[in-house]
mmCIF file of C-alpha atoms in Angstrom:
data_model
loop_
_atom_site.group_PDB
_atom_site.id
_atom_site.type_symbol
_atom_site.label_atom_id
_atom_site.label_comp_id
_atom_site.label_asym_id
_atom_site.label_seq_id
_atom_site.Cartn_x
_atom_site.Cartn_y
_atom_site.Cartn_z
ATOM 1 C CA UNK J 872 28.594 104.468 -55.825
ATOM 2 C CA UNK J 873 31.526 101.808 -55.791
ATOM 3 C CA UNK J 874 33.782 104.091 -53.522
ATOM 4 C CA UNK J 875 30.660 104.224 -50.884
ATOM 5 C CA UNK J 876 30.553 100.455 -50.828
ATOM 6 C CA UNK J 877 34.287 100.023 -50.065
ATOM 7 C CA UNK J 878 34.207 102.426 -47.480
ATOM 8 C CA UNK J 879 35.114 100.835 -43.705
ATOM 9 C CA UNK J 880 31.771 100.323 -41.723
ATOM 10 C CA UNK J 881 30.987 98.951 -38.714
ATOM 11 C CA UNK J 882 27.455 97.098 -38.428
ATOM 12 C CA UNK J 883 25.073 97.261 -35.260
ATOM 13 C CA UNK J 884 22.129 96.193 -34.844
ATOM 14 C CA UNK J 885 19.311 97.949 -32.342
ATOM 15 C CA UNK J 886 16.023 97.396 -31.576
ATOM 16 C CA UNK J 887 12.911 99.673 -31.341
ATOM 17 C CA UNK J 888 13.190 102.805 -28.866
ATOM 18 C CA UNK J 889 17.198 102.090 -28.362
ATOM 19 C CA UNK J 890 19.435 104.876 -28.697
ATOM 20 C CA UNK J 891 21.676 104.714 -31.819
ATOM 21 C CA UNK J 892 23.320 108.207 -31.113
ATOM 22 C CA UNK J 893 23.066 109.903 -27.847
ATOM 23 C CA UNK J 894 23.026 113.770 -27.425
ATOM 24 C CA UNK J 895 25.723 115.546 -26.001
ATOM 25 C CA UNK J 896 28.539 112.855 -27.745
ATOM 26 C CA UNK J 897 30.878 113.514 -29.424
ATOM 27 C CA UNK J 898 30.820 111.417 -32.150
ATOM 28 C CA UNK J 899 34.013 109.974 -34.463
ATOM 29 C CA UNK J 900 31.572 108.371 -37.075
ATOM 30 C CA UNK J 901 28.817 108.713 -39.161
ATOM 31 C CA UNK J 902 25.642 106.297 -39.166
ATOM 32 C CA UNK J 903 24.465 105.032 -41.995
ATOM 33 C CA UNK J 904 21.077 103.390 -42.350
ATOM 34 C CA UNK J 905 21.138 100.037 -43.716
ATOM 35 C CA UNK J 906 17.511 98.596 -42.518
ATOM 36 C CA UNK J 907 14.557 100.058 -41.083
ATOM 37 C CA UNK J 908 13.746 103.145 -39.716
ATOM 38 C CA UNK J 909 15.594 105.505 -37.884
ATOM 39 C CA UNK J 910 14.353 109.042 -35.830
ATOM 40 C CA UNK J 911 16.222 112.235 -34.585
ATOM 41 C CA UNK J 912 14.556 113.762 -31.551
ATOM 42 C CA UNK J 913 14.639 115.453 -28.785
ATOM 43 C CA UNK J 914 13.911 115.633 -25.401
ATOM 44 C CA UNK J 915 12.654 118.278 -22.392
ATOM 45 C CA UNK J 916 13.105 117.579 -19.084
ATOM 46 C CA UNK J 917 9.779 116.820 -18.317
ATOM 47 C CA UNK J 918 10.239 113.646 -20.643
ATOM 48 C CA UNK J 919 8.454 114.401 -23.613
ATOM 49 C CA UNK J 920 10.467 114.803 -26.747
ATOM 50 C CA UNK J 921 10.075 115.949 -30.402
ATOM 51 C CA UNK J 922 10.960 113.828 -33.237
ATOM 52 C CA UNK J 923 12.787 116.048 -36.084
ATOM 53 C CA UNK J 924 13.726 113.757 -38.658
ATOM 54 C CA UNK J 925 12.912 110.343 -39.950
ATOM 55 C CA UNK J 926 15.556 108.258 -41.467
ATOM 56 C CA UNK J 927 15.437 105.564 -44.250
ATOM 57 C CA UNK J 928 17.437 103.213 -45.885
ATOM 58 C CA UNK J 929 20.571 104.380 -47.267
ATOM 59 C CA UNK J 930 20.673 107.883 -45.344
ATOM 60 C CA UNK J 931 23.161 109.174 -43.810
ATOM 61 C CA UNK J 932 22.018 110.275 -40.061
ATOM 62 C CA UNK J 933 24.209 112.256 -39.188
ATOM 63 C CA UNK J 934 27.200 113.554 -41.602
ATOM 64 C CA UNK J 935 26.871 117.060 -40.049
ATOM 65 C CA UNK J 936 28.305 115.343 -36.805
ATOM 66 C CA UNK J 937 31.895 115.603 -38.344
ATOM 67 C CA UNK J 938 31.345 119.061 -38.625
ATOM 68 C CA UNK J 939 29.369 120.184 -35.591
ATOM 69 C CA UNK J 940 31.460 117.544 -33.153
ATOM 70 C CA UNK J 941 29.041 117.827 -30.121
ATOM 71 C CA UNK J 942 25.456 116.148 -31.067
ATOM 72 C CA UNK J 943 22.582 118.401 -30.074
ATOM 73 C CA UNK J 944 19.964 116.052 -30.327
ATOM 74 C CA UNK J 945 19.890 111.690 -29.919
ATOM 75 C CA UNK J 946 18.941 109.544 -33.019
ATOM 76 C CA UNK J 947 16.762 106.305 -31.636
ATOM 77 C CA UNK J 948 15.474 103.419 -33.287
ATOM 78 C CA UNK J 949 11.983 103.198 -34.912
ATOM 79 C CA UNK J 950 11.405 99.132 -34.912
ATOM 80 C CA UNK J 951 14.708 97.066 -35.409
ATOM 81 C CA UNK J 952 17.245 98.860 -37.108
ATOM 82 C CA UNK J 953 20.555 98.171 -38.755
ATOM 83 C CA UNK J 954 22.978 100.686 -39.477
ATOM 84 C CA UNK J 955 26.837 100.841 -40.427
ATOM 85 C CA UNK J 956 29.433 103.324 -38.671
ATOM 86 C CA UNK J 957 32.076 104.550 -40.634
ATOM 87 C CA UNK J 958 34.859 106.461 -39.580
ATOM 88 C CA UNK J 959 34.935 110.337 -40.127
ATOM 89 C CA UNK J 960 38.731 109.955 -40.712
ATOM 90 C CA UNK J 961 37.825 108.261 -43.919
ATOM 91 C CA UNK J 962 35.096 109.883 -45.026
ATOM 92 C CA UNK J 963 37.418 112.976 -45.400
ATOM 93 C CA UNK J 964 40.336 110.975 -46.751
ATOM 94 C CA UNK J 965 37.561 110.044 -50.009
ATOM 95 C CA UNK J 966 35.382 113.516 -50.202
ATOM 96 C CA UNK J 967 39.005 114.784 -50.750
ATOM 97 C CA UNK J 968 40.229 112.128 -52.856
ATOM 98 C CA UNK J 969 36.768 112.349 -55.139
ATOM 99 C CA UNK J 970 34.938 116.052 -55.426
ATOM 100 C CA UNK J 971 31.631 114.483 -57.104
ATOM 101 C CA UNK J 972 31.369 112.469 -53.713
ATOM 102 C CA UNK J 973 31.620 115.459 -51.367
ATOM 103 C CA UNK J 974 28.926 117.542 -53.610
ATOM 104 C CA UNK J 975 26.744 114.078 -53.019
ATOM 105 C CA UNK J 976 27.047 114.179 -49.163
ATOM 106 C CA UNK J 977 26.466 117.971 -49.598
ATOM 107 C CA UNK J 978 23.354 117.017 -51.239
ATOM 108 C CA UNK J 979 22.490 114.444 -48.727
ATOM 109 C CA UNK J 980 22.767 117.389 -45.989
ATOM 110 C CA UNK J 981 21.127 120.229 -47.898
ATOM 111 C CA UNK J 982 17.995 117.942 -48.651
ATOM 112 C CA UNK J 983 17.830 116.966 -44.835
ATOM 113 C CA UNK J 984 17.720 120.745 -44.225
ATOM 114 C CA UNK J 985 14.741 120.849 -47.028
ATOM 115 C CA UNK J 986 12.706 118.302 -45.070
ATOM 116 C CA UNK J 987 13.191 119.980 -42.013
ATOM 117 C CA UNK J 988 12.145 123.347 -43.185
ATOM 118 C CA UNK J 989 8.811 121.422 -44.423
ATOM 119 C CA UNK J 990 8.464 119.806 -41.762
ATOM 120 C CA UNK J 991 8.199 123.283 -39.255
ATOM 121 C CA UNK J 992 5.913 124.389 -41.683
ATOM 122 C CA UNK J 993 3.558 121.692 -40.985
ATOM 123 C CA UNK J 994 4.587 121.757 -37.109
ATOM 124 C CA UNK J 995 3.179 125.527 -37.499
ATOM 125 C CA UNK J 996 0.553 125.871 -40.513
ATOM 126 C CA UNK J 997 -0.683 122.755 -41.461
ATOM 127 C CA UNK J 998 -3.711 121.392 -39.403
ATOM 128 C CA UNK J 999 -3.127 117.855 -37.754
ATOM 129 C CA UNK J 1000 -5.065 116.098 -40.645
ATOM 130 C CA UNK J 1001 -2.948 117.758 -43.629
ATOM 131 C CA UNK J 1002 0.179 117.106 -41.580
ATOM 132 C CA UNK J 1003 -0.051 113.290 -40.760
ATOM 133 C CA UNK J 1004 -1.586 113.255 -44.382
ATOM 134 C CA UNK J 1005 1.905 114.796 -45.858
ATOM 135 C CA UNK J 1006 3.860 112.652 -43.858
ATOM 136 C CA UNK J 1007 1.770 109.660 -45.025
ATOM 137 C CA UNK J 1008 2.709 111.060 -48.651
ATOM 138 C CA UNK J 1009 6.363 111.703 -47.697
ATOM 139 C CA UNK J 1010 7.468 108.533 -46.463
ATOM 140 C CA UNK J 1011 6.066 106.632 -49.697
ATOM 141 C CA UNK J 1012 8.125 108.600 -52.071
ATOM 142 C CA UNK J 1013 11.488 108.619 -50.330
ATOM 143 C CA UNK J 1014 10.904 104.967 -49.698
ATOM 144 C CA UNK J 1015 9.460 104.143 -52.964
ATOM 145 C CA UNK J 1016 12.712 106.142 -54.887
ATOM 146 C CA UNK J 1017 14.696 103.673 -52.654
ATOM 147 C CA UNK J 1018 13.135 100.721 -54.094
ATOM 148 C CA UNK J 1019 11.250 99.539 -51.064
ATOM 149 C CA UNK J 1020 7.975 100.580 -51.347
ATOM 150 C CA UNK J 1021 5.760 99.740 -54.190
ATOM 151 C CA UNK J 1022 2.028 100.044 -55.205
ATOM 152 C CA UNK J 1023 0.877 102.817 -52.472
ATOM 153 C CA UNK J 1024 1.902 100.512 -49.933
ATOM 154 C CA UNK J 1025 5.130 100.755 -47.554
ATOM 155 C CA UNK J 1026 6.115 99.005 -43.582
ATOM 156 C CA UNK J 1027 6.522 101.976 -40.963
ATOM 157 C CA UNK J 1028 6.330 100.091 -37.598
ATOM 158 C CA UNK J 1029 5.924 102.637 -35.154
ATOM 159 C CA UNK J 1030 3.728 102.922 -32.276
ATOM 160 C CA UNK J 1031 1.152 105.761 -32.124
ATOM 161 C CA UNK J 1032 2.790 107.645 -29.174
ATOM 162 C CA UNK J 1033 5.648 107.729 -31.398
ATOM 163 C CA UNK J 1034 3.796 109.190 -34.571
ATOM 164 C CA UNK J 1035 2.517 112.011 -31.927
ATOM 165 C CA UNK J 1036 6.036 112.996 -31.126
ATOM 166 C CA UNK J 1037 6.503 113.153 -34.993
ATOM 167 C CA UNK J 1038 3.770 115.350 -34.829
ATOM 168 C CA UNK J 1039 3.762 117.066 -32.072
ATOM 169 C CA UNK J 1040 -0.134 115.602 -30.937
ATOM 170 C CA UNK J 1041 -1.207 113.243 -27.867
ATOM 171 C CA UNK J 1042 -2.183 109.841 -28.784
ATOM 172 C CA UNK J 1043 -5.820 110.306 -28.561
ATOM 173 C CA UNK J 1044 -5.241 112.950 -31.511
ATOM 174 C CA UNK J 1045 -3.083 110.951 -33.531
ATOM 175 C CA UNK J 1046 -5.915 107.898 -33.797
ATOM 176 C CA UNK J 1047 -7.999 110.247 -34.296
ATOM 177 C CA UNK J 1048 -6.628 111.468 -37.164
ATOM 178 C CA UNK J 1049 -6.013 108.585 -38.602
ATOM 179 C CA UNK J 1050 -9.749 107.112 -38.482
ATOM 180 C CA UNK J 1051 -10.726 110.666 -40.244
ATOM 181 C CA UNK J 1052 -8.307 109.470 -43.032
ATOM 182 C CA UNK J 1053 -9.273 105.721 -42.876
ATOM 183 C CA UNK J 1054 -13.245 106.783 -42.978
ATOM 184 C CA UNK J 1055 -12.673 109.189 -46.015
ATOM 185 C CA UNK J 1056 -11.047 106.472 -47.544
ATOM 186 C CA UNK J 1057 -7.916 107.718 -48.439
ATOM 187 C CA UNK J 1058 -5.466 105.514 -46.107
ATOM 188 C CA UNK J 1059 -5.133 101.795 -44.005
ATOM 189 C CA UNK J 1060 -2.461 101.804 -41.642
ATOM 190 C CA UNK J 1061 -2.928 98.220 -39.367
ATOM 191 C CA UNK J 1062 -0.230 96.641 -37.682
ATOM 192 C CA UNK J 1063 2.876 98.640 -39.106
ATOM 193 C CA UNK J 1064 1.935 98.519 -42.926
ATOM 194 C CA UNK J 1065 0.401 101.600 -44.508
ATOM 195 C CA UNK J 1066 -1.514 101.443 -47.641
ATOM 196 C CA UNK J 1067 -2.860 104.476 -49.359
ATOM 197 C CA UNK J 1068 -6.152 104.503 -51.217
ATOM 198 C CA UNK J 1069 -5.932 107.677 -53.291
ATOM 199 C CA UNK J 1070 -2.461 108.873 -53.197
ATOM 200 C CA UNK J 1071 -3.674 112.374 -55.461
ATOM 201 C CA UNK J 1072 -6.201 112.950 -53.115
ATOM 202 C CA UNK J 1073 -4.401 112.618 -50.317
ATOM 203 C CA UNK J 1074 -1.602 114.746 -51.556
ATOM 204 C CA UNK J 1075 -4.023 117.640 -52.457
ATOM 205 C CA UNK J 1076 -5.403 117.232 -49.148
ATOM 206 C CA UNK J 1077 -2.042 117.610 -47.671
ATOM 207 C CA UNK J 1078 -0.936 120.147 -50.743
ATOM 208 C CA UNK J 1079 2.141 118.168 -50.595
ATOM 209 C CA UNK J 1080 4.970 118.876 -53.480
ATOM 210 C CA UNK J 1081 7.653 116.642 -53.693
ATOM 211 C CA UNK J 1082 10.489 119.316 -54.970
ATOM 212 C CA UNK J 1083 12.048 119.524 -51.695
ATOM 213 C CA UNK J 1084 12.999 116.125 -51.912
ATOM 214 C CA UNK J 1085 15.245 117.122 -54.873
ATOM 215 C CA UNK J 1086 14.538 113.260 -56.184
ATOM 216 C CA UNK J 1087 14.769 113.881 -59.637
ATOM 217 C CA UNK J 1088 18.341 113.057 -61.489
ATOM 218 C CA UNK J 1089 20.218 116.088 -62.292
ATOM 219 C CA UNK J 1090 23.694 117.307 -62.875
ATOM 220 C CA UNK J 1091 24.990 117.964 -59.235
#
């Protein structure tokens, strides 16, 4: 939308692993991913962490920070990442001026919630192989909708340790599950490039249903 394009934004570039937003801080801006990938994460005192969301270009990572005030999690760069910080004050102004834009921002946060519910189900009830397959399907569908994936191929420059933080698995277990999907002829994952060899079979294996992503064009 034109209004979004005209929002004042402070661009910033982050290297892999850098914190974009720190847990416990009070934010006066919300962060829009313009290139690369970002992740929300929470860490334990032991140093272990759980990645609770992956954000792709076009995602507002933390619109909710305008309402919640204190961040209960961090946002980190997965690989090189470019973002634009938009002041909360300006977001308030444009949402008051444009009720339709306010609904779209609301939709963005409700889709975040839908993805979170699905990820909880994956962590709690799907097998490790199903969980990995589901993540691969989800990312392809989201990136294809954003116009940056096609022919069942996309870039996702994460380490196996980071993938383990998404899936709640050890690096050894992640590697084993990747090998199983590769051996089954479903997926190739080399040097940050993912190629899905049989999307339909991968979706059946993981019971992937994209309804929760709300990608259908409908009046909002």
